[in-house]
Tab-separated table of C-alpha atoms in Angstrom:
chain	number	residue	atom	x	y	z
A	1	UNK	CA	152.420	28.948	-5.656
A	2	UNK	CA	149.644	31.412	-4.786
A	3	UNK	CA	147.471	28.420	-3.424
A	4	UNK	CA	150.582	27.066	-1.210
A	5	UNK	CA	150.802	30.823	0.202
A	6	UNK	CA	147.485	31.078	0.951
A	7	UNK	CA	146.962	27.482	2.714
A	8	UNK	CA	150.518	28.924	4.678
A	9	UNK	CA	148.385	32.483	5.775
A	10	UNK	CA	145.457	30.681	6.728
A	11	UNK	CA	146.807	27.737	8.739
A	12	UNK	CA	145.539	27.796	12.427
A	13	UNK	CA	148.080	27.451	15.658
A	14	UNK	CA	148.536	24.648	17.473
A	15	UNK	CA	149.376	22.986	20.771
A	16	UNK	CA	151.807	20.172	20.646
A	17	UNK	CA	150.434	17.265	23.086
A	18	UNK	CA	153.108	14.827	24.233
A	19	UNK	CA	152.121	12.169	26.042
A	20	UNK	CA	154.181	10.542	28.668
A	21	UNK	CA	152.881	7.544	30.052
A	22	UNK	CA	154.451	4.157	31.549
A	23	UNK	CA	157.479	3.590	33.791
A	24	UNK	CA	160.359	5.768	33.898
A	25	UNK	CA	163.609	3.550	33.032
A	26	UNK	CA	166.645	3.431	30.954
A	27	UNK	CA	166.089	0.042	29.651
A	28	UNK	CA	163.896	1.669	26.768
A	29	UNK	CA	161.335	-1.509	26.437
A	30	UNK	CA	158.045	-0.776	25.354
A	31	UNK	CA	155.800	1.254	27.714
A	32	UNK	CA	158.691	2.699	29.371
A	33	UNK	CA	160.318	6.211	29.247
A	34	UNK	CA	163.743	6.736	28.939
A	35	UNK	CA	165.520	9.856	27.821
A	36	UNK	CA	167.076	8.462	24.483
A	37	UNK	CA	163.396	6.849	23.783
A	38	UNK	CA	161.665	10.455	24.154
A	39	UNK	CA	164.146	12.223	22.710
A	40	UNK	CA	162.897	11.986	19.328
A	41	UNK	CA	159.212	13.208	19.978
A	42	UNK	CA	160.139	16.038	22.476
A	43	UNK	CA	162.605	17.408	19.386
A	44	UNK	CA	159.813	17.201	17.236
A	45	UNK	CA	156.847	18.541	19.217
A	46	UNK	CA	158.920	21.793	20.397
A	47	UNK	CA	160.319	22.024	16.524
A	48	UNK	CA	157.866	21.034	13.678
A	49	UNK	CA	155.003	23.958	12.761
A	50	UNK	CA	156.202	26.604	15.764
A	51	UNK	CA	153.470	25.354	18.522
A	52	UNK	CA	152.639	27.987	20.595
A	53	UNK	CA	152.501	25.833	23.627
A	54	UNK	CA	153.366	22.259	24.213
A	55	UNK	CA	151.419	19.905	26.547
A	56	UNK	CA	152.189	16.954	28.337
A	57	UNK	CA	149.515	14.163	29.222
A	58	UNK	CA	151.777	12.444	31.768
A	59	UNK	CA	150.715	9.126	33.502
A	60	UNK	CA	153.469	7.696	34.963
A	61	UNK	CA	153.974	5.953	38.899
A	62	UNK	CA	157.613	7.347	38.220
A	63	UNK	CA	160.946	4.732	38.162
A	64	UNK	CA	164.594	5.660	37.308
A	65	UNK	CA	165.603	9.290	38.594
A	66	UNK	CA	168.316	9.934	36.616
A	67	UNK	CA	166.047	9.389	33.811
A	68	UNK	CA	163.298	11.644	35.107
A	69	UNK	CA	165.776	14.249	35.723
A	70	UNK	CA	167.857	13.895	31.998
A	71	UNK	CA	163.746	13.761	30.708
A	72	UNK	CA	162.730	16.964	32.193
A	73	UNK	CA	166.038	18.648	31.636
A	74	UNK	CA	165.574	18.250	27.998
A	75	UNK	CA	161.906	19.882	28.017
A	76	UNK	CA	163.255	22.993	30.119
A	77	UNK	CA	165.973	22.823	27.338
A	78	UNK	CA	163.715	23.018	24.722
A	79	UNK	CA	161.563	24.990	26.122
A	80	UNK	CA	163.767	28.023	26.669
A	81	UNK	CA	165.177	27.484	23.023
A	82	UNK	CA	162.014	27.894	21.427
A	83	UNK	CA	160.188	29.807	23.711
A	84	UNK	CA	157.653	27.866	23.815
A	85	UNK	CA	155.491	27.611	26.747
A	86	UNK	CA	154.828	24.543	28.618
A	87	UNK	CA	151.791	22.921	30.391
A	88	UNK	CA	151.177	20.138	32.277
A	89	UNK	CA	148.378	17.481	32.796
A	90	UNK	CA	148.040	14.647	34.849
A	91	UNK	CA	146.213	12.157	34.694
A	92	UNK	CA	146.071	8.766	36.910
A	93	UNK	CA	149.320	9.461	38.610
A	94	UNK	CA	152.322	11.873	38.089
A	95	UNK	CA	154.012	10.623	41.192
A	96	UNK	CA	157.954	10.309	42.258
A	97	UNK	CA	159.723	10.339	38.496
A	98	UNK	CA	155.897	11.214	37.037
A	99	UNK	CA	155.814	14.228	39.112
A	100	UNK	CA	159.496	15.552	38.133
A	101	UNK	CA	158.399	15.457	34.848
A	102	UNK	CA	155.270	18.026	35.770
A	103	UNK	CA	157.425	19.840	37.234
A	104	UNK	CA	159.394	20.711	34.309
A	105	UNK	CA	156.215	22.535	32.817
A	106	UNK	CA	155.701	25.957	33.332
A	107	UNK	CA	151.991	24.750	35.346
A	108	UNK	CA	150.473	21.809	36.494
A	109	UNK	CA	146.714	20.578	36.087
A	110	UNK	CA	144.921	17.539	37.661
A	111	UNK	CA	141.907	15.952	37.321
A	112	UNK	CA	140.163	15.735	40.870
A	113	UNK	CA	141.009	12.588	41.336
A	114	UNK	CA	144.653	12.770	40.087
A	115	UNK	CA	147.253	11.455	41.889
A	116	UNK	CA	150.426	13.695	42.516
A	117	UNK	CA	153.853	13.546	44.811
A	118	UNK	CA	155.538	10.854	46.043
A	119	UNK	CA	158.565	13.138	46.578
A	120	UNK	CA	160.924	10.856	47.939
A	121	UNK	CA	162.799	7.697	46.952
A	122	UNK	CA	162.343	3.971	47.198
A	123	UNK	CA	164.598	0.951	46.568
A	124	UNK	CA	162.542	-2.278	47.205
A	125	UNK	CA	163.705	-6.371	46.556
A	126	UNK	CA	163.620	-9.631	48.136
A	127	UNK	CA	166.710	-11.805	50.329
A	128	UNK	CA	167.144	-15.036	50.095
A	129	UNK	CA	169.725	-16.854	52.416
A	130	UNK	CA	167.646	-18.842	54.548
A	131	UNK	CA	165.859	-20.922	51.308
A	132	UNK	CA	169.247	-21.314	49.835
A	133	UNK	CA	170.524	-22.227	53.422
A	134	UNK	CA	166.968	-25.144	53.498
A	135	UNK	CA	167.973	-26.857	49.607
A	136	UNK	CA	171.933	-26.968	50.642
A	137	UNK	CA	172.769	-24.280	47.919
A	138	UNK	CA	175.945	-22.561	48.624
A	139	UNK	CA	176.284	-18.993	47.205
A	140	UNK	CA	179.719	-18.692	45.902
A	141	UNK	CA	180.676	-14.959	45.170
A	142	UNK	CA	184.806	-13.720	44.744
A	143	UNK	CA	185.399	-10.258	44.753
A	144	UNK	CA	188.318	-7.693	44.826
A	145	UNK	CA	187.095	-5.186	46.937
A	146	UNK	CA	184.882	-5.626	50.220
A	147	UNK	CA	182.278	-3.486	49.107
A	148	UNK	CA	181.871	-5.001	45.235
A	149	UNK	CA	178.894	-6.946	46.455
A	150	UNK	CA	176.835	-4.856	48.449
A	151	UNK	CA	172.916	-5.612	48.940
A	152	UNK	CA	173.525	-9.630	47.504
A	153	UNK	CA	169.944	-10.777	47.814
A	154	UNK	CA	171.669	-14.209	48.552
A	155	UNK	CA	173.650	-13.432	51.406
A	156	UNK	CA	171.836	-11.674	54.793
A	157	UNK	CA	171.888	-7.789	54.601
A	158	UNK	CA	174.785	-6.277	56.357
A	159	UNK	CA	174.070	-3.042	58.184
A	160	UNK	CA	177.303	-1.297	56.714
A	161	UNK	CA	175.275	-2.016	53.451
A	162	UNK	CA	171.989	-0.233	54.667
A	163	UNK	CA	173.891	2.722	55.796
A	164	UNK	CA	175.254	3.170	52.421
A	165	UNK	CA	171.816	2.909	50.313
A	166	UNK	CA	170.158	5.276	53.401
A	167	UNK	CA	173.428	7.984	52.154
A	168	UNK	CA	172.791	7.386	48.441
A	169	UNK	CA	168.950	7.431	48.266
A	170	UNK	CA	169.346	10.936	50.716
A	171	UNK	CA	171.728	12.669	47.920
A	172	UNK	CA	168.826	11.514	45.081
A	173	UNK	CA	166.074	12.865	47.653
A	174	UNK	CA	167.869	16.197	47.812
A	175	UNK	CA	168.206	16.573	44.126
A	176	UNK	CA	164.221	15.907	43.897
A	177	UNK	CA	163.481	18.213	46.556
A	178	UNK	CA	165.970	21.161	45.093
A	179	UNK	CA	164.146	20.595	41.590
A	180	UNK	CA	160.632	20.357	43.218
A	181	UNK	CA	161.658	24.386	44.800
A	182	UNK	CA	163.321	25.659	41.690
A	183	UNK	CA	160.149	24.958	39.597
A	184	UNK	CA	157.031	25.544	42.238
A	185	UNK	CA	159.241	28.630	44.128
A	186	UNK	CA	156.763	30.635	46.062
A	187	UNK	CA	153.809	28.384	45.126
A	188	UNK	CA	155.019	25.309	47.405
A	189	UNK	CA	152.877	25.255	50.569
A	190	UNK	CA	155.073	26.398	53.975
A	191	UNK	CA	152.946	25.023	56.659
A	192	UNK	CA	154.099	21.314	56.410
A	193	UNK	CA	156.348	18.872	54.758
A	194	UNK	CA	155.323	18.143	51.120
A	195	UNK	CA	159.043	15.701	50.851
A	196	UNK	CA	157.833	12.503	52.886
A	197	UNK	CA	156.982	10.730	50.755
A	198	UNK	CA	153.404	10.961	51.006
A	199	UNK	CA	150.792	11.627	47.846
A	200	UNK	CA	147.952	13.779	46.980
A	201	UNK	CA	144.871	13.616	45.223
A	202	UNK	CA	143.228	16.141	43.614
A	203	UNK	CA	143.009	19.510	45.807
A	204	UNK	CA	144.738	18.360	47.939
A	205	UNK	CA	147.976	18.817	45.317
A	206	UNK	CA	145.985	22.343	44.938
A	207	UNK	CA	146.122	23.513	48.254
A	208	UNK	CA	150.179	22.131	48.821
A	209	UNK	CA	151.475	24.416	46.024
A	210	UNK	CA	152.351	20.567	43.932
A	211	UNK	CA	149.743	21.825	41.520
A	212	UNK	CA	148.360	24.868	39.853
A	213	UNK	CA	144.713	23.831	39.607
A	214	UNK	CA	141.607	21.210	38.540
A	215	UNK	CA	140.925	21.254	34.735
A	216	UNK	CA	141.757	18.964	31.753
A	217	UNK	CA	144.253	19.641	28.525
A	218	UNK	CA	141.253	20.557	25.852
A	219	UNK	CA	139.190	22.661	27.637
A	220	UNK	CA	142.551	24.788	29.339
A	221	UNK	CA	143.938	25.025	26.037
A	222	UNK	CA	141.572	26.439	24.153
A	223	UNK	CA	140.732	28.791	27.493
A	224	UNK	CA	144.764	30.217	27.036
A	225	UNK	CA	145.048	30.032	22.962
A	226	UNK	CA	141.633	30.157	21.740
A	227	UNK	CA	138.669	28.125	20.453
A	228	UNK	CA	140.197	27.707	17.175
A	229	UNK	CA	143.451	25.658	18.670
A	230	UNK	CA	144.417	22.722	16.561
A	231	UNK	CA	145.347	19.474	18.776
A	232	UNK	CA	148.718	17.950	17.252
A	233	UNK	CA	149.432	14.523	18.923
A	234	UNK	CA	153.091	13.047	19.445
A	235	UNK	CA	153.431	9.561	21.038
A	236	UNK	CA	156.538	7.647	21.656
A	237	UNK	CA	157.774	5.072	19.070
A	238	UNK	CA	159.732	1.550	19.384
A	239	UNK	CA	162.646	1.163	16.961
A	240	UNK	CA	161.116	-1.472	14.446
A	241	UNK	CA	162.988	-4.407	15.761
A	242	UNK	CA	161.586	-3.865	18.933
A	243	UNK	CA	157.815	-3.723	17.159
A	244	UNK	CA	158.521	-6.449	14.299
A	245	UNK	CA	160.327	-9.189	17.235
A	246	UNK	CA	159.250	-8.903	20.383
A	247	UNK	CA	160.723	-10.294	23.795
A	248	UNK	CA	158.452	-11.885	25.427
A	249	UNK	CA	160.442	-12.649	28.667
A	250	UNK	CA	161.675	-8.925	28.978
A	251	UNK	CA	157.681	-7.868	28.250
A	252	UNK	CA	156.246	-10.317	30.877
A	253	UNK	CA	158.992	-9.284	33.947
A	254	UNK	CA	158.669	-5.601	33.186
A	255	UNK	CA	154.801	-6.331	33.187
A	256	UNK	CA	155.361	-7.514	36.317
A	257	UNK	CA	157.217	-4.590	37.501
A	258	UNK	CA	154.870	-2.005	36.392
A	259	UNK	CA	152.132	-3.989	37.525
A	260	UNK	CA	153.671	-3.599	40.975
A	261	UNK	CA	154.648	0.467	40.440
A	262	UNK	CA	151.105	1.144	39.781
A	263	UNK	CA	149.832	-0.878	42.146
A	264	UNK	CA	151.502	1.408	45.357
A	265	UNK	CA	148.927	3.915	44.241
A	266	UNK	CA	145.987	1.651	44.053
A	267	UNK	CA	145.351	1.481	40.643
């Protein structure tokens, strides 16, 4: 009993690192981050051995914002629960979905070369009506409700249709935007227009108000909590069905389709 008490006085605080890396999307495959997949390893970083801070290694080109936003709600949840501080550190990208996860820390770091921003939203695919129209395919589609098939990749885009993804992609803009202000406030650059769109590397981030500064997890860490900071690791886990049988069609269009999100950003 004595021995268990005394291994209890003398054990060292730690920082809780979380890493966040892949896609953002509810489908939940492997390398992606959805809310129900973190939720596990967020409860446990902010609950098991009192951390005094957690931090998050994010690397992610961003994806679903409803998932980004239900992500980061549940760290400013947790956060304020425990009262546990909470830092940020990017590393290739935190842009679009990446960077609304940052911004649920209490402070955001880069590397110098990080990528950061992207505040804005994007809905990208392909239309094919002429090849059908070339091979004599007919595209048969029956519907009760004019609008029921909006954006039919088979059919040629109808500018009604536009109009109506332009209206729903500005309402999911504005929601990034109001979250971007509620957690950078005062920080946010005022002499131009950090919601275009457009990203930022390194200082630039700095100078904007996206970011608080250049430095990496280790070396902040022990700058804030002191030299004698143990490092305690959570990672994501697949449900063991997902491990044990994998699909190999869903893994090689996803590929695909992170291939492609990472890509925009030239890496």
């Amino acid at each position: 009993m004595l021995n268990r008490i005394s291994k209890l006085a003398g054990r060292r605080p730690h920082v809780a690192v979380v890493r966040l890396q892949g896609m953002i999307s509810a489908n939940g495959s492997r390398g992606v981050l959805s809310a129900a997949g973190v939720a596990p390893m967020l409860n446990q970083a902010f609950k098991r051995g009192r951390p005094v801070a957690v931090a998050l290694a994010i690397n992610s080109p961003g994806g679903s914002p409803v998932q980004s936003s239900l992500i980061g709600a549940q760290i400013r949840r947790l956060a304020e629960e425990k009262r546990v501080p909470v830092h940020a550190f990017v590393e290739d990208v935190a842009a679009s979905g990446g960077y609304w996860l940052a911004a649920s820390a209490d402070d955001i770091w880069v590397d110098s070369s990080s990528i950061t921003g992207s505040i804005g939203v994007i809905s990208a695919g392909f239309g094919f009506p002429e090849l059908l129209a070339r091979y004599g395919i007919e595209r048969r589609v029956h519907t009760a409700g004019e609008d029921k098939s909006i954006l039919d990749p088979f059919r040629p885009e109808r500018a009604e249709d536009i109009e109506r993804l332009k209206s729903i992609q500005a309402r999911v803009h504005s929601s990034f935007i109001d979250h971007v202000r509620a957690r950078r406030g005062h920080k946010l650059a005022t002499d131009r227009d950090l919601f275009t769109g457009e990203i930022f590397v390194g200082e630039e981030a700095v100078s904007a108000g996206l970011v608080d500064g250049i430095d990496h997890l280790v070396p902040r860490m022990k700058a804030l909590y002191g030299d004698k900071i143990v490092f305690r690791p959570f990672r994501q886990r697949r449900p063991l069905f997902q491990r044990l049988v994998p699909n190999v069609l869903e893994a090689g269009l996803q590929g695909v389709e992170e291939r492609v999100a990472w890509a925009r950003f030239g890496l």
